[in-house]
mmCIF file of C-alpha atoms in Angstrom:
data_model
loop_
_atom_site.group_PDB
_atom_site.id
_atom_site.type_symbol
_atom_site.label_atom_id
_atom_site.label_comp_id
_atom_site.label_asym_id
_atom_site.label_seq_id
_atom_site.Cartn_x
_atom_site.Cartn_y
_atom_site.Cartn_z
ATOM 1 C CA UNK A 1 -14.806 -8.618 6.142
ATOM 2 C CA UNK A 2 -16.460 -7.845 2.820
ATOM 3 C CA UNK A 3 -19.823 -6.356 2.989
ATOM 4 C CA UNK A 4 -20.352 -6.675 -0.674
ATOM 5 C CA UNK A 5 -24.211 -8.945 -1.244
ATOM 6 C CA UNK A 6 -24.707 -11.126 -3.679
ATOM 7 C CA UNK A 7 -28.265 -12.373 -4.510
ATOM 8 C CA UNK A 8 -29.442 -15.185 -5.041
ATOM 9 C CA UNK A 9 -26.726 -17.473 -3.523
ATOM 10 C CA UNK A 10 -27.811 -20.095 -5.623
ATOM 11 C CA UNK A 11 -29.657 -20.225 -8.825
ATOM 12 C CA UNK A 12 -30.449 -23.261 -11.217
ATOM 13 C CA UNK A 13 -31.827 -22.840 -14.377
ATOM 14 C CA UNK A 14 -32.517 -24.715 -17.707
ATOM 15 C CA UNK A 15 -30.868 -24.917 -21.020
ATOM 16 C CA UNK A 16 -31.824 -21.760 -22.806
ATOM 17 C CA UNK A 17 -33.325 -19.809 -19.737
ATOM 18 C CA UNK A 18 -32.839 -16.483 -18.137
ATOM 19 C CA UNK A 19 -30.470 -16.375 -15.340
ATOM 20 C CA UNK A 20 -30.325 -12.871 -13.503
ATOM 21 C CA UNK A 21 -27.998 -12.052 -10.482
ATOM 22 C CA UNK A 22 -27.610 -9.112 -8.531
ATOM 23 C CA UNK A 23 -25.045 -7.615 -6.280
ATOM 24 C CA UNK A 24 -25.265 -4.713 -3.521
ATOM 25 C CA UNK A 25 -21.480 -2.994 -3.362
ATOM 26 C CA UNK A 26 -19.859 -1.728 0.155
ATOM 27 C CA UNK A 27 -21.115 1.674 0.620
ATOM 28 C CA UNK A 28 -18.953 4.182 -1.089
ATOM 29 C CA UNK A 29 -17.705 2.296 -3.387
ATOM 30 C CA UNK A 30 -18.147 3.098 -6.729
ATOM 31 C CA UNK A 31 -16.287 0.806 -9.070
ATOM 32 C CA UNK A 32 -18.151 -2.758 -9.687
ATOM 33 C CA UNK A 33 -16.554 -5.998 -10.982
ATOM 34 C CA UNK A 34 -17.792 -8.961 -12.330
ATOM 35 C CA UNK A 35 -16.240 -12.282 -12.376
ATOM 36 C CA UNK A 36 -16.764 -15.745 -13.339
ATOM 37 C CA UNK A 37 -15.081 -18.486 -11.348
ATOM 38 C CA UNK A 38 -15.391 -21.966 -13.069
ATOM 39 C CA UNK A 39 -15.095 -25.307 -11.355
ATOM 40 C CA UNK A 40 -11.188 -25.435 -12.266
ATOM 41 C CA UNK A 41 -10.566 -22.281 -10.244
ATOM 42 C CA UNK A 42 -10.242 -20.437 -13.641
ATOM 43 C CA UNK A 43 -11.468 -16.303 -13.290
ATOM 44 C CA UNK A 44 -12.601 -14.849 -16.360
ATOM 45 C CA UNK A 45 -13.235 -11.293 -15.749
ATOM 46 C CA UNK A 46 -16.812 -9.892 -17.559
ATOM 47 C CA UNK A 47 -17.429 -6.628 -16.661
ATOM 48 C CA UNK A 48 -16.983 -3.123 -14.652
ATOM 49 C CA UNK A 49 -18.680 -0.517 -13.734
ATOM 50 C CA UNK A 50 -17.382 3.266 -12.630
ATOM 51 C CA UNK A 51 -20.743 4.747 -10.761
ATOM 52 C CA UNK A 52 -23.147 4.088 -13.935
ATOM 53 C CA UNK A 53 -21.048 3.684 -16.741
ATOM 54 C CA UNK A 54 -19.336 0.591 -18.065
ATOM 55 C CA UNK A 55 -15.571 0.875 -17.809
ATOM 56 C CA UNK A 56 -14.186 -2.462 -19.525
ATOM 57 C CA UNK A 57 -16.199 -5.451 -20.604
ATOM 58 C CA UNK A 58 -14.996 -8.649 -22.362
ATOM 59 C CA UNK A 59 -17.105 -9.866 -25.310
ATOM 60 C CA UNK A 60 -19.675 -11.074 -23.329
ATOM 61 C CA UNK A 61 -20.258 -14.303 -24.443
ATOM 62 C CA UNK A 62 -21.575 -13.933 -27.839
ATOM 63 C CA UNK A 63 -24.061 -10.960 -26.138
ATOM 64 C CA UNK A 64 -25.865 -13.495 -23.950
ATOM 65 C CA UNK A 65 -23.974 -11.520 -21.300
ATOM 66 C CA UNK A 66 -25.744 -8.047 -20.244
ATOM 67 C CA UNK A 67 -24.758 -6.023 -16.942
ATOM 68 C CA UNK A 68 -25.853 -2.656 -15.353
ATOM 69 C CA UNK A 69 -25.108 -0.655 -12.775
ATOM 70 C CA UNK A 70 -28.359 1.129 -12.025
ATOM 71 C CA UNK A 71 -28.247 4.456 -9.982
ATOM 72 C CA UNK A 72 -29.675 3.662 -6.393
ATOM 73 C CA UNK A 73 -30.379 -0.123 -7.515
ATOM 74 C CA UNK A 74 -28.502 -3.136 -7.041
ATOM 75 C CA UNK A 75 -26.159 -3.919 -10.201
ATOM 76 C CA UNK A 76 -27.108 -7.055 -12.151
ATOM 77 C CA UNK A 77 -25.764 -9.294 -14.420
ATOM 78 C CA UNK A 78 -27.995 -11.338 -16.738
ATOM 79 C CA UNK A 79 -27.503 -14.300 -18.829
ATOM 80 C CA UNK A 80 -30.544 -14.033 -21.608
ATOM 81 C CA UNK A 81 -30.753 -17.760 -22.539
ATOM 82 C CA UNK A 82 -28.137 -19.788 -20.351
ATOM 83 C CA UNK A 83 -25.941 -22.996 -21.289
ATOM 84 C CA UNK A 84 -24.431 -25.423 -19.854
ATOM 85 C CA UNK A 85 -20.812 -24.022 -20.230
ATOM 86 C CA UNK A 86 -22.368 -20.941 -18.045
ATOM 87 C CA UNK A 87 -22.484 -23.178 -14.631
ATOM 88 C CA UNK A 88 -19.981 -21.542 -12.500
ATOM 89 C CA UNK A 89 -19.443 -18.807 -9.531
ATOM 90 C CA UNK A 90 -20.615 -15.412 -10.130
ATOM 91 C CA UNK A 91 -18.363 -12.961 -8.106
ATOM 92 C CA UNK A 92 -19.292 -9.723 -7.812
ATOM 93 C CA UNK A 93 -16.260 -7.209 -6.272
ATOM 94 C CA UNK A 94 -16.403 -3.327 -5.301
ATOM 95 C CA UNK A 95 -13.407 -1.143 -4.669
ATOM 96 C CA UNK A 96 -12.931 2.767 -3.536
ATOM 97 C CA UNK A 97 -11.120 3.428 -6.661
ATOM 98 C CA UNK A 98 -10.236 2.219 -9.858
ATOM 99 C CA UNK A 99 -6.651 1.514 -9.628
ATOM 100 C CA UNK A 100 -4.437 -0.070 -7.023
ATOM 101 C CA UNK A 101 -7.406 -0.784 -4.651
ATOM 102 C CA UNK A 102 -8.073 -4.278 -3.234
ATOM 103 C CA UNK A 103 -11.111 -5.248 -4.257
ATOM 104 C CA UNK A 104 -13.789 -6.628 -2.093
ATOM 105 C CA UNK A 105 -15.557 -9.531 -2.748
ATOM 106 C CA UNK A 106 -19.070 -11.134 -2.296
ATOM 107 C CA UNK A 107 -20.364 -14.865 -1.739
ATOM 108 C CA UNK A 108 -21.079 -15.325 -5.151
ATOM 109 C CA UNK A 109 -23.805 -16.423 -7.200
ATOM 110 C CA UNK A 110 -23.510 -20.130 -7.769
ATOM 111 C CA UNK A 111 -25.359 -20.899 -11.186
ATOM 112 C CA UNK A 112 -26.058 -24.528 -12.317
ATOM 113 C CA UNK A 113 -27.510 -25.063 -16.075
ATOM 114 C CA UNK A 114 -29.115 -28.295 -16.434
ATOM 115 C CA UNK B 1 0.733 -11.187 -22.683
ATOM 116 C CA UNK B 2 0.154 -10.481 -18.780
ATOM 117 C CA UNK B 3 -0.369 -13.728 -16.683
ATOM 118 C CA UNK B 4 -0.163 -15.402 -13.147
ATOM 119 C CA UNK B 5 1.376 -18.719 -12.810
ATOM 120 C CA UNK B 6 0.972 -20.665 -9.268
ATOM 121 C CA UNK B 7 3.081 -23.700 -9.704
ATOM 122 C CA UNK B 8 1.810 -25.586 -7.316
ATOM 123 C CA UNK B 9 -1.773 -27.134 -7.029
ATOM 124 C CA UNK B 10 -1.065 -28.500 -3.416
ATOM 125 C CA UNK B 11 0.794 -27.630 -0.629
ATOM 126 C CA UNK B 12 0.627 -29.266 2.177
ATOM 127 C CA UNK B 13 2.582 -28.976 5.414
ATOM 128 C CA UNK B 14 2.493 -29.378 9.672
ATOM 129 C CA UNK B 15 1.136 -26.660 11.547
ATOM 130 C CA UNK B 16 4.310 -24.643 12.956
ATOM 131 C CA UNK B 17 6.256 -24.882 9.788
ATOM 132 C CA UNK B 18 6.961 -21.889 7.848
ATOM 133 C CA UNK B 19 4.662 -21.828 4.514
ATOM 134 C CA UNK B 20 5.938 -20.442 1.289
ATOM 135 C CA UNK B 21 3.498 -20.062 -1.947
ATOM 136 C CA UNK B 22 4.819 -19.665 -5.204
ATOM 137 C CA UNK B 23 3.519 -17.222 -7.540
ATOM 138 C CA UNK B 24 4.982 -15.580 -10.777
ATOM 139 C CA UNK B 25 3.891 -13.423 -13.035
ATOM 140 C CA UNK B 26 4.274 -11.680 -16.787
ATOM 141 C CA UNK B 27 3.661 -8.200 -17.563
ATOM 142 C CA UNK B 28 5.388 -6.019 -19.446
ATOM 143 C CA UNK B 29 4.542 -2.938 -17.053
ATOM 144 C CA UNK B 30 5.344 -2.204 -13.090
ATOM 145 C CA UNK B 31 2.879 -5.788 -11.820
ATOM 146 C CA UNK B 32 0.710 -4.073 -9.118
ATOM 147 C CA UNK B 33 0.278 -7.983 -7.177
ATOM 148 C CA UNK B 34 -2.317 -9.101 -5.007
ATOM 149 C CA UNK B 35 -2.908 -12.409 -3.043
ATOM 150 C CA UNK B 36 -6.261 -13.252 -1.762
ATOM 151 C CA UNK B 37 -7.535 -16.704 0.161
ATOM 152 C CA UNK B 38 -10.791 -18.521 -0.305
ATOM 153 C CA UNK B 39 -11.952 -20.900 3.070
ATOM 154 C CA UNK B 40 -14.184 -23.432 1.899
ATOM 155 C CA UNK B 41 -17.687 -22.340 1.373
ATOM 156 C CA UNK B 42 -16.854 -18.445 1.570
ATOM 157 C CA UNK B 43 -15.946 -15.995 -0.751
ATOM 158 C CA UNK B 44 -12.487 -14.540 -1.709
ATOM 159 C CA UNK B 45 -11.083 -12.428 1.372
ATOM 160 C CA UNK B 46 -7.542 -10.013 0.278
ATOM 161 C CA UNK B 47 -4.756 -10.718 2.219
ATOM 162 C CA UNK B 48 -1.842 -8.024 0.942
ATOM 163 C CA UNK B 49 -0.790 -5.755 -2.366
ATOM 164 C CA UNK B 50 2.030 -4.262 -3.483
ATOM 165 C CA UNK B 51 1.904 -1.616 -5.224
ATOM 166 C CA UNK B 52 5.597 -0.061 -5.166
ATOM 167 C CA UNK B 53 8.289 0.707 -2.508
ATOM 168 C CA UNK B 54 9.174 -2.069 -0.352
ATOM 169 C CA UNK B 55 9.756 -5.339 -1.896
ATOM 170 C CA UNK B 56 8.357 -7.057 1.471
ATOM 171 C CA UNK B 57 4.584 -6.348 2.360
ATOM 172 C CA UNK B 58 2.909 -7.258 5.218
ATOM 173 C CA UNK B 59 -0.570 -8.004 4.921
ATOM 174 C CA UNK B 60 -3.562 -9.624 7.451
ATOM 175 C CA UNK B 61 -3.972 -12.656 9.379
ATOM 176 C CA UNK B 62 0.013 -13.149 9.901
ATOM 177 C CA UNK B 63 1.375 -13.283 6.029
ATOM 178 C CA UNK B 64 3.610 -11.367 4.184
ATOM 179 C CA UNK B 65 4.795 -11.254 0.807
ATOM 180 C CA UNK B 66 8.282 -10.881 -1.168
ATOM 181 C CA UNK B 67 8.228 -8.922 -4.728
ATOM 182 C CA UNK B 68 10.930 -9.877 -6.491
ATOM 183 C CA UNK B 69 11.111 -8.477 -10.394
ATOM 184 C CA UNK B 70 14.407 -10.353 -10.961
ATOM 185 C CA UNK B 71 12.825 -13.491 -11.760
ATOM 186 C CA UNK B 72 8.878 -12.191 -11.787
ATOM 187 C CA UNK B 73 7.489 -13.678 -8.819
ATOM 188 C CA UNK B 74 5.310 -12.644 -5.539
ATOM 189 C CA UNK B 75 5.562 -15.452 -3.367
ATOM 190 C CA UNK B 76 3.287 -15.389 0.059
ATOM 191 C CA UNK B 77 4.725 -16.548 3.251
ATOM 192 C CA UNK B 78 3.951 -17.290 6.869
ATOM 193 C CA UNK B 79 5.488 -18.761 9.826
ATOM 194 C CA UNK B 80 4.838 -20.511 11.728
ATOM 195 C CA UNK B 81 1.510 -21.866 9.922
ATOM 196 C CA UNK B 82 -1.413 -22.954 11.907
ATOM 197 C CA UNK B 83 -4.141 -25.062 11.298
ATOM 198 C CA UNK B 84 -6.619 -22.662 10.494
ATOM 199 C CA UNK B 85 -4.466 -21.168 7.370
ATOM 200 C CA UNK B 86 -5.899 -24.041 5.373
ATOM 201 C CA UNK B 87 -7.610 -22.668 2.184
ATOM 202 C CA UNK B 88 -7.181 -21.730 -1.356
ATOM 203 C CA UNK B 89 -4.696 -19.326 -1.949
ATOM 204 C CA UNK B 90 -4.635 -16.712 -5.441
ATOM 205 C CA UNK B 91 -2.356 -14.660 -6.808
ATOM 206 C CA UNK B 92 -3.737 -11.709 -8.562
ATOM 207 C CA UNK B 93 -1.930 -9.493 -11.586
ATOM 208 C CA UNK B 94 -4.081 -6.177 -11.986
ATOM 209 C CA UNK B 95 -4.677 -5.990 -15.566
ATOM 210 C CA UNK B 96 -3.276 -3.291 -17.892
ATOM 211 C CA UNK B 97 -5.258 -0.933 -20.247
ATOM 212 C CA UNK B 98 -8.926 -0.610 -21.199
ATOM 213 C CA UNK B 99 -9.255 1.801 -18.533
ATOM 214 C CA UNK B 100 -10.311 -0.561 -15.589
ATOM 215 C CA UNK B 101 -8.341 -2.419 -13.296
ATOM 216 C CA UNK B 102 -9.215 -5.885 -13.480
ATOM 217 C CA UNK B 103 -7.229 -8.594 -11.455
ATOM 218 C CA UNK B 104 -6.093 -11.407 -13.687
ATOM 219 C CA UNK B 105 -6.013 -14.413 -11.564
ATOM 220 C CA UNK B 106 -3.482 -17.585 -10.964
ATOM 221 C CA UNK B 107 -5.452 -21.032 -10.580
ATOM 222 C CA UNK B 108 -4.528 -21.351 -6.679
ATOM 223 C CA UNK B 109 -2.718 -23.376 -4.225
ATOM 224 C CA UNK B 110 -4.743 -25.593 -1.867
ATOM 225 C CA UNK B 111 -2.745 -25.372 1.335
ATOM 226 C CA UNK B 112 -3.439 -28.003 4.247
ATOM 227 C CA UNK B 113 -2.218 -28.070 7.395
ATOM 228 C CA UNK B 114 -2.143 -30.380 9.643
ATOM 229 C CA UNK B 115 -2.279 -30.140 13.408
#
């Protein structure tokens, strides 16, 4: 079982607020992935980290989107002023290596924009 | 253009039939495929990869899946299913380039079976 945490589990926030997540990795793993699931089961990948540094990122969302991967700090993912289009699953993954490795997933953030 | 197509939305079946999930895929690379299942209410859990070697890979909780590159698929299978196999099934396609390895998803098959 994954032993990847995700905080909050849920978070609801209005039009044009903050929304911050964070995510804890399994222990010794140092590459970090962020997803979003939508409500049609659709992934969109966001983000990863190697360690520190940012490895691949998608445009994040018109740069509403940041991330980090702070060293000895949970990673985070923040959406500076949130819409409704942004209500979805927040999964956060961690894997032993970059390449090949399953990747291990946590509960998710469930975000709701009213 | 690298994708993952699960065909079907539902499956559903008797518990102690054999179970057979459809995914294909399109890459232009060696596919390094994944399948993963979601119970309600918890998070995704990975069930098998394959990476190379064996077309066959056996993974947790029973399943095992068949990598065929002839006609681009990676379709999961069980038998005989039991009632407790019902969830959401993905498909996963890791990503090429950009230096990462991010898993491109299918939409999922909702299995259900019935006892």
């Amino acid at each position: 079982n994954s032993k990847v945490i995700q905080t909050p589990r849920y978070l609801v926030k209005g039009q044009g607020q903050k929304a911050k997540m964070r995510c804890i990795p399994e222990k010794g793993h140092p590459v970090v992935f962020w997803y979003q699931q939508n409500k049609n089961n659709e992934f969109k990948f966001l983000i990863n980290f190697q360690n520190q540094e940012v490895l691949q990122q998608i445009d994040m969302t018109e740069k509403r989107f940041s991330a980090e991967c702070p060293s000895n700090s949970p990673c985070s993912l923040e959406i500076q002023s949130s819409e409704a289009g942004d209500s979805a699953l927040y999964l956060c993954a961690s894997s032993p290596w970059g390449y090949y490795a399953e990747q291990f997933f946590g509960p998710g953030t469930r975000l709701t924009v009213l | 253009a690298q994708s993952v197509d699960q065909p079907d939305a539902h499956v559903t079946l008797y518990e102690g039939a054999s179970l057979e999930l459809r995914c294909s895929y399109s890459y232009s690379a060696a596919p390094y495929l994944f399948w993963y299942v979601q119970y309600p209410g918890q998070s995704l859990q990975f069930l098998l990869k394959y990476i190379t070697g064996d077309a066959v890979v056996k993974g947790t909780k029973g399943f095992e899946a068949e990598f065929r590159k002839s006609n681009s698929s990676f379709n999961l299978k069980k038998s005989p299913a039991h009632w407790s196999d019902s969830a959401k099934y993905f498909c996963a396609l890791e990503g090429l380039g950009g230096g990462s390895a991010k898993l491109i998803f299918g939409e999922g098959t909702k299995l259900t079976v019935s006892s």
